[in-house]
mmCIF file of C-alpha atoms in Angstrom:
data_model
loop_
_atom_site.group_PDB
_atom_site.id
_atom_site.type_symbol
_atom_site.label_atom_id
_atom_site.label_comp_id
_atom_site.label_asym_id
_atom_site.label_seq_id
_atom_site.Cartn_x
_atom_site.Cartn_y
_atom_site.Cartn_z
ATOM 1 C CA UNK E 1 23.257 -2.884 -5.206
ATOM 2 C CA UNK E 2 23.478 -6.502 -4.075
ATOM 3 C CA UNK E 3 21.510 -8.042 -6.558
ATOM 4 C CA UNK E 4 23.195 -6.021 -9.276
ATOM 5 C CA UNK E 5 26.849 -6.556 -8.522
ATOM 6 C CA UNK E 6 26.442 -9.858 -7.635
ATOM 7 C CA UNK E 7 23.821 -11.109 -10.271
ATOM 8 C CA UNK E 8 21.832 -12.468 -7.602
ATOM 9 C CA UNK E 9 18.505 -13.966 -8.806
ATOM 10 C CA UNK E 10 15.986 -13.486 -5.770
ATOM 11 C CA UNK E 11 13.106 -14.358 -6.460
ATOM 12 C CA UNK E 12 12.787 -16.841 -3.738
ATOM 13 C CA UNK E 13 14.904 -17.326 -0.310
ATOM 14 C CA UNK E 14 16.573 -20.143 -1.528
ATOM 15 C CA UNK E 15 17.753 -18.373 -4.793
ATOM 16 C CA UNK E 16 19.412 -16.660 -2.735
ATOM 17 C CA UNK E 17 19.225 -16.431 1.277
ATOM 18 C CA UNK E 18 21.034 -13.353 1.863
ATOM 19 C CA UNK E 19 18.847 -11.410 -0.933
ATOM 20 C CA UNK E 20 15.823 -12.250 0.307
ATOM 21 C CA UNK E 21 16.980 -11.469 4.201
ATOM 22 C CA UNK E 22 18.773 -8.587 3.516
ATOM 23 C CA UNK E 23 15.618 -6.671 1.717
ATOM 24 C CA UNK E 24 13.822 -7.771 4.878
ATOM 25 C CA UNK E 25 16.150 -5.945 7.262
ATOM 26 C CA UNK E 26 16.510 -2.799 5.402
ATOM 27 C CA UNK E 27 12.687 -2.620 4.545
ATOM 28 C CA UNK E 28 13.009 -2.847 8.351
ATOM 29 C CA UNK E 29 15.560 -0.540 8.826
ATOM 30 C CA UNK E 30 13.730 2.684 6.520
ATOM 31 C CA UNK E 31 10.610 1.519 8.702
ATOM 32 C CA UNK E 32 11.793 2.420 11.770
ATOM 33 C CA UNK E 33 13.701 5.576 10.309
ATOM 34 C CA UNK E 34 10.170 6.884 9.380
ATOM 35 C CA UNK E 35 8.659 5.668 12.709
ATOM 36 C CA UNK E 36 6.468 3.628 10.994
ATOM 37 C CA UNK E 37 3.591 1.538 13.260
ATOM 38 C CA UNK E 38 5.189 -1.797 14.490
ATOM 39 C CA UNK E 39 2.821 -4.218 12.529
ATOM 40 C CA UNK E 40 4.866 -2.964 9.333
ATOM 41 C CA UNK E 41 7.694 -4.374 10.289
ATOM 42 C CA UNK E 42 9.030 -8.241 9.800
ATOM 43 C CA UNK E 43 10.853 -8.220 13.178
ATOM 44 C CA UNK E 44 7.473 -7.412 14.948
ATOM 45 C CA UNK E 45 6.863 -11.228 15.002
ATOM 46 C CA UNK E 46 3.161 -10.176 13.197
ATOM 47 C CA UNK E 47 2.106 -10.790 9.385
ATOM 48 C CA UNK E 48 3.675 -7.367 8.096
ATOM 49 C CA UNK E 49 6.475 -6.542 5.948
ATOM 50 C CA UNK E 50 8.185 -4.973 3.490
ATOM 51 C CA UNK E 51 8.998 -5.331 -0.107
ATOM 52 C CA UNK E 52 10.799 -3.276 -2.613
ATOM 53 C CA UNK E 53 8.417 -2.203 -5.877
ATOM 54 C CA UNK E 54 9.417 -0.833 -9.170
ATOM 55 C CA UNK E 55 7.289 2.271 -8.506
ATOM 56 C CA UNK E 56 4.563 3.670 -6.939
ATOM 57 C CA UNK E 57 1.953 3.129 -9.410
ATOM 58 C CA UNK E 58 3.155 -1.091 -9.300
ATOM 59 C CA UNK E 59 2.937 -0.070 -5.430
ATOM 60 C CA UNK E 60 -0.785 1.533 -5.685
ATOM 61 C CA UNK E 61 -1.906 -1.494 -7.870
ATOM 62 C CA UNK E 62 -0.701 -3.871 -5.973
ATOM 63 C CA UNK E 63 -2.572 -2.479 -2.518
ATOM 64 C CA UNK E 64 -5.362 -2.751 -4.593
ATOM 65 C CA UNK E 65 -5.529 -5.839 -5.950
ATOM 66 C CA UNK E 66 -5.072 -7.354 -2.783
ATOM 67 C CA UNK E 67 -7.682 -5.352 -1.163
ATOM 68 C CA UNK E 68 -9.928 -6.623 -4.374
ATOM 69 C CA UNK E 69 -9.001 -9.836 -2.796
ATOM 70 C CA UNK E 70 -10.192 -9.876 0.413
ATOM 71 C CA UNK E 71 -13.575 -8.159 0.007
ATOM 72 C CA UNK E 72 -14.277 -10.703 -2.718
ATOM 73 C CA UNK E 73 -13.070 -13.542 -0.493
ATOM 74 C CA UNK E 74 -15.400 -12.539 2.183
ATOM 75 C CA UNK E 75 -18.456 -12.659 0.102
ATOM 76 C CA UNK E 76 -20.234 -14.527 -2.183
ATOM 77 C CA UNK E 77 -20.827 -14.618 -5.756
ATOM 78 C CA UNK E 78 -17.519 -13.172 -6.581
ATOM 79 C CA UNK E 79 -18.138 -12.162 -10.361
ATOM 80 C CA UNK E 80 -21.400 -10.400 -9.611
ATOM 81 C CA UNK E 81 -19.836 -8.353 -6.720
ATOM 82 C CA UNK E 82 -16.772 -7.389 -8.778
ATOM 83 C CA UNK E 83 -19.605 -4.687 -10.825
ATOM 84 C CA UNK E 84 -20.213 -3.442 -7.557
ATOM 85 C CA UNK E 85 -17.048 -2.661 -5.867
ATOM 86 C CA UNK E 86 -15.864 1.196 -5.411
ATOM 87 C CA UNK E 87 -12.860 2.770 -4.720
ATOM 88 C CA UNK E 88 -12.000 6.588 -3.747
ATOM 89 C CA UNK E 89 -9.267 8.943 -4.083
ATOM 90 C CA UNK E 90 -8.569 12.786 -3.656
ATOM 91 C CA UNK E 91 -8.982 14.687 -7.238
ATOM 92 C CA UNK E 92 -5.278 15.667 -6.695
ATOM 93 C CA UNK E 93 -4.075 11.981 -6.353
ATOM 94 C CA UNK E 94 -1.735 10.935 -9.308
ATOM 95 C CA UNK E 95 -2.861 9.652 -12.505
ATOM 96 C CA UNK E 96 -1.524 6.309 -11.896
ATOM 97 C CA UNK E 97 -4.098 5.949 -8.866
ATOM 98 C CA UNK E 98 -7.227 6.583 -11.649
ATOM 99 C CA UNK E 99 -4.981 4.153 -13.369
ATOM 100 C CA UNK E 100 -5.075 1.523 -10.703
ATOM 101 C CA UNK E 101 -8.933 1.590 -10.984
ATOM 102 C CA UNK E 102 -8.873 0.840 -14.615
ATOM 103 C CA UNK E 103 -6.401 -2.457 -14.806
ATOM 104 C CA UNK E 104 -8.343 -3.614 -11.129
ATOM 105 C CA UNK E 105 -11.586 -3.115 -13.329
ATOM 106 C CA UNK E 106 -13.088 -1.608 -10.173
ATOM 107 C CA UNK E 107 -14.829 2.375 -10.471
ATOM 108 C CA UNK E 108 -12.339 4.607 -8.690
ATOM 109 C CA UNK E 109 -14.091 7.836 -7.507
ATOM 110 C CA UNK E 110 -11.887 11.509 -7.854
ATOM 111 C CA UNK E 111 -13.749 13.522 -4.578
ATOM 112 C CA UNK E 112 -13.076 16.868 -4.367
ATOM 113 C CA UNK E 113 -10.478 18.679 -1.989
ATOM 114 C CA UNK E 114 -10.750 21.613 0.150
ATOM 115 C CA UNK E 115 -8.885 25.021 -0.481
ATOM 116 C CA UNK E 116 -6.066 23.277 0.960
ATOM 117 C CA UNK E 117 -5.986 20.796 -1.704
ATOM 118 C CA UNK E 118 -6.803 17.919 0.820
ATOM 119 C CA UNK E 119 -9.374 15.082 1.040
ATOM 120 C CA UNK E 120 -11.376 15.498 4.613
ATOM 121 C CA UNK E 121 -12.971 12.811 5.975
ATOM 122 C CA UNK E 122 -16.522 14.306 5.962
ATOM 123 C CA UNK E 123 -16.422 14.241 2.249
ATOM 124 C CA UNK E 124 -15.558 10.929 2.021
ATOM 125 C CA UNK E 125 -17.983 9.617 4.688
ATOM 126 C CA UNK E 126 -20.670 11.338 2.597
ATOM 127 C CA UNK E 127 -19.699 9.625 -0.099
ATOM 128 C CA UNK E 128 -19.493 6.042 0.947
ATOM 129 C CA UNK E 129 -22.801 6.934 2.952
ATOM 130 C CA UNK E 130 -24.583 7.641 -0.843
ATOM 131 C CA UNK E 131 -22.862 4.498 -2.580
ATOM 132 C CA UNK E 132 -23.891 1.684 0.233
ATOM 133 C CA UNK E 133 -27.157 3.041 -0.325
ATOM 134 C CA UNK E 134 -27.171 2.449 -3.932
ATOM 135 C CA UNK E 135 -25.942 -1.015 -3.558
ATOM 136 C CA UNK E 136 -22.132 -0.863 -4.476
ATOM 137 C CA UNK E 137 -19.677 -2.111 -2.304
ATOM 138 C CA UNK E 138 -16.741 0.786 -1.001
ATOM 139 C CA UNK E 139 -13.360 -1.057 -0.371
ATOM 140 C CA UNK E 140 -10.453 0.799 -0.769
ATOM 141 C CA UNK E 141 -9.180 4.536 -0.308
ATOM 142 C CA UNK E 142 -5.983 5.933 -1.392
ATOM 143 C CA UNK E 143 -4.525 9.341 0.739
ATOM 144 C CA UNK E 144 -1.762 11.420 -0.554
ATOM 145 C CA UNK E 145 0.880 12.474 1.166
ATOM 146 C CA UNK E 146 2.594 15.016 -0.719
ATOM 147 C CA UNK E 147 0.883 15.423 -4.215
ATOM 148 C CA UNK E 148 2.762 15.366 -7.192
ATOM 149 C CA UNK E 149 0.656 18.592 -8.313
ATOM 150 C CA UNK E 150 1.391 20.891 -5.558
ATOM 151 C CA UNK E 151 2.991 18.552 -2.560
ATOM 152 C CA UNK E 152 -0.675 19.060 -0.851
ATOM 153 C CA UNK E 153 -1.448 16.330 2.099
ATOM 154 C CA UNK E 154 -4.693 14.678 2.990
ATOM 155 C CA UNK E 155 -6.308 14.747 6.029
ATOM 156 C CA UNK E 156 -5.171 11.477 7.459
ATOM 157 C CA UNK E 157 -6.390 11.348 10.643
ATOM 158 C CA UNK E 158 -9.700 12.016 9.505
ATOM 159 C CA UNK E 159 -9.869 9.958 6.468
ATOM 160 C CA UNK E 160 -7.974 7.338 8.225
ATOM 161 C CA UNK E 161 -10.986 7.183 10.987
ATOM 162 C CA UNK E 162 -13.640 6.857 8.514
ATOM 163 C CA UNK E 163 -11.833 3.675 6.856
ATOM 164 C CA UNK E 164 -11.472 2.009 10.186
ATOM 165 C CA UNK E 165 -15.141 3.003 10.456
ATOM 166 C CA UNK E 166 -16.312 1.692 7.152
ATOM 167 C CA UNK E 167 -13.269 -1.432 7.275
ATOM 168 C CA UNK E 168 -11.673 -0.135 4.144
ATOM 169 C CA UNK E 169 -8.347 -0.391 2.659
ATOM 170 C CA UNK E 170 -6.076 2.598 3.362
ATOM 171 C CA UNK E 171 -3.430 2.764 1.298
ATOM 172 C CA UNK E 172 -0.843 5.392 1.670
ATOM 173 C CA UNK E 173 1.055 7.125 -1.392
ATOM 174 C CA UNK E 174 3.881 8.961 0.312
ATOM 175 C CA UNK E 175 5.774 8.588 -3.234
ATOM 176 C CA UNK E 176 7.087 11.914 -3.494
ATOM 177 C CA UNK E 177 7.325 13.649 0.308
ATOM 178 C CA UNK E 178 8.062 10.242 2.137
ATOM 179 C CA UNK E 179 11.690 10.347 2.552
ATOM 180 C CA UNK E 180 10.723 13.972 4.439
ATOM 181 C CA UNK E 181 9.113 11.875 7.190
ATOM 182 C CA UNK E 182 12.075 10.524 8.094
ATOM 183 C CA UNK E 183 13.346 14.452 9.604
ATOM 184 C CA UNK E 184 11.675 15.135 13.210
ATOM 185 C CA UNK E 185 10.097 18.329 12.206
ATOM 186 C CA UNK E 186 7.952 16.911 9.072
ATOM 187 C CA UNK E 187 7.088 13.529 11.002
ATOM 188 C CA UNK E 188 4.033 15.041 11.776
ATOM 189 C CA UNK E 189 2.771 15.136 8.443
ATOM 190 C CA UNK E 190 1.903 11.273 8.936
ATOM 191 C CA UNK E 191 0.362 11.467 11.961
ATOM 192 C CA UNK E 192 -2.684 9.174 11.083
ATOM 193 C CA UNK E 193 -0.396 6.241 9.408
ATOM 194 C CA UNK E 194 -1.555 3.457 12.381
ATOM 195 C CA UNK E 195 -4.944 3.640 10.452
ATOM 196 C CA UNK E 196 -2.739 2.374 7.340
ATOM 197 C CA UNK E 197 -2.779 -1.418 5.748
ATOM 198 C CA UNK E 198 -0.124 -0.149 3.202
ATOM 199 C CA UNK E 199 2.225 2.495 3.311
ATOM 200 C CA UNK E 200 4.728 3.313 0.049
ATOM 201 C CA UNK E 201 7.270 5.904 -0.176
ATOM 202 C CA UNK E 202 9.565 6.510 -3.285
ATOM 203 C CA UNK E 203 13.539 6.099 -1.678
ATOM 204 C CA UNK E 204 14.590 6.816 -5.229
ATOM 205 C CA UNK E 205 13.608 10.362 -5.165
ATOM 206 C CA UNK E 206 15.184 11.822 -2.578
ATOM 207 C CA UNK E 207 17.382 9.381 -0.796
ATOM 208 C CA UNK E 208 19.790 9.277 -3.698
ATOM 209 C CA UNK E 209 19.082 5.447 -4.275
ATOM 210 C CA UNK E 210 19.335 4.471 -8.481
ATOM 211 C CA UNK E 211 15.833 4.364 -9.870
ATOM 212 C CA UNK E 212 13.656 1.581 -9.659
ATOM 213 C CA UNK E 213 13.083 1.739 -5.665
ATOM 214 C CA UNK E 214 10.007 1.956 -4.358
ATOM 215 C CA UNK E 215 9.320 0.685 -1.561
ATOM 216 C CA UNK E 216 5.838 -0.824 -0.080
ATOM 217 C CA UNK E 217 4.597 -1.642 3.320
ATOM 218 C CA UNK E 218 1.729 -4.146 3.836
ATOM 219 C CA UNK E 219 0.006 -4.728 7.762
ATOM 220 C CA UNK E 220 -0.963 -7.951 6.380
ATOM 221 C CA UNK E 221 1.015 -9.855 3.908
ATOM 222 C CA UNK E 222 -1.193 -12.855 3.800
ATOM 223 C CA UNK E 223 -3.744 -10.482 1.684
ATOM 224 C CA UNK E 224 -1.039 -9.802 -1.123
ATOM 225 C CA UNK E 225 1.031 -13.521 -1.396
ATOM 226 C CA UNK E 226 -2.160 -15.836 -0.608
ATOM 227 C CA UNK E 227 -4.553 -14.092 -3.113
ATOM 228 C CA UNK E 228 -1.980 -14.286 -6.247
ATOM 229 C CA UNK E 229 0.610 -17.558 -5.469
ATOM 230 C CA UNK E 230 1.062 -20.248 -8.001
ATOM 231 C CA UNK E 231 3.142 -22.466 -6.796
ATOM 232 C CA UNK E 232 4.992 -24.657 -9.252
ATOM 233 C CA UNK E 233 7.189 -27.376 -8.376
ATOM 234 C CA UNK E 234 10.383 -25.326 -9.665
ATOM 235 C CA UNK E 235 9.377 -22.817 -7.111
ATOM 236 C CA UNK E 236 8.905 -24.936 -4.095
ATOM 237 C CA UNK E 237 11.498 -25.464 -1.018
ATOM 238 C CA UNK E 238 11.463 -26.731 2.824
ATOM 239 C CA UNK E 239 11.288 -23.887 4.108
ATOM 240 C CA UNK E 240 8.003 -22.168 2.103
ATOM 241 C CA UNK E 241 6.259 -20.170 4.836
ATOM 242 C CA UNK E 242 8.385 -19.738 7.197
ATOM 243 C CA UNK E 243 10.119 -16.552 5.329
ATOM 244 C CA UNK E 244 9.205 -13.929 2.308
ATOM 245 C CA UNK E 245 9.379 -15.976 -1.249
ATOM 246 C CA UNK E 246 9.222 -12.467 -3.084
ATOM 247 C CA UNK E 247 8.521 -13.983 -6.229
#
């Protein structure tokens, strides 16, 4: 609302101080509304935070590429491991998560679900266990909460143990049931989120907020603005660094 009334042009904190802080203390705000681990949150004093996306699938790619970022970072020989890299998802994730794969140029593996519709951690341990041992490199899992399909939930306890396990990527897409978390009685549903480096829930489905408003969660920030700033001198200010320049 503030950057649309006012014609506020935010793309960095000096554009526009209050912009810039303002996101940063609601992203805050709908954090702690959906009890959301600590390191998510700028006034934790950590490298987490909040930023608002377009929509989920921007949200999904975005986790992604960053993720992309730091396995290639901590290796060598960047282009040949790029071939290698694999990602995995529940077959009842959204198409935009498939989607993700394809613009990342990374595989993206479907597994299968159980009756419930949900991804257990078993079946994705067995999988990573079968592609280290044919030489690719597994880096980044995406769990449902609330599928578009049928509002089914992944197992997130489990699946989130086997990334901390493995030191994957879990990225949550809460897109459609998120704003449910925020009601005692479904909070439950996310038990599992502290495994989380990203977390995105759609407010502009069923917190009346206009469309585009998605908003995004990161543990570690440093993965996402390090791996894709350009800096130009147009851009640049005294106080780079020392707060969000959400570009």
């Amino acid at each position: 609302m503030m950057s649309g009334a006012l014609a506020v042009i935010g793309f960095t904190w000096i554009a526009s101080p209050a912009c810039t802080e303002l996101e940063m203390q609601m992203m805050d705000w709908l954090a702690k509304m959906l009890h959301l681990p600590q390191h998510f949150l700028f006034s934790s004093g950590g490298k987490g935070g909040g930023v608002i996306q377009g929509t989920a699938s921007e949200a999904t790619f975005v986790a992604l590429l960053g993720a992309r970022s730091k396995t290639l970072a901590q290796n060598d020989n960047n282009k040949q491991l790029l071939t290698k890299l694999v990602a995995y998802a529940s077959d009842q994730s959204h198409s935009s998560v498939e989607r993700a794969g394809l613009l990342g140029a990374v595989q993206m593996k479907l597994l299968p679900s159980d009756e419930s519709l949900s991804l257990r951690g078993d079946v994705l341990r067995e999988q990573i266990k079968k592609d280290r041992a044919n030489g690719l490199i597994p880096f980044f899992v995406v769990a449902t909460l609330g599928t578009t399909n049928t509002c089914a939930f992944d197992n997130l306890v489990e699946v989130g143990t086997v990334c901390e396990e493995e030191n994957l990527w879990l990225h949550i897409d809460a897109a459609f049931a998120g704003s449910a978390f925020i009601c005692p009685e479904f909070r439950h549903h996310l038990n599992g989120v502290e495994y989380a480096s990203s977390f995105n829930m759609n407010p502009h489905k069923w917190l009346l907020i206009n469309f585009d408003c998605s908003t995004l969660w990161i543990k570690n920030t440093e993965y996402i603005v390090d791996a894709f700033n350009v800096n130009p001198v147009y851009l640049r200010h005294d106080n780079q660094g020392q707060i969000p320049d959400y570009r």
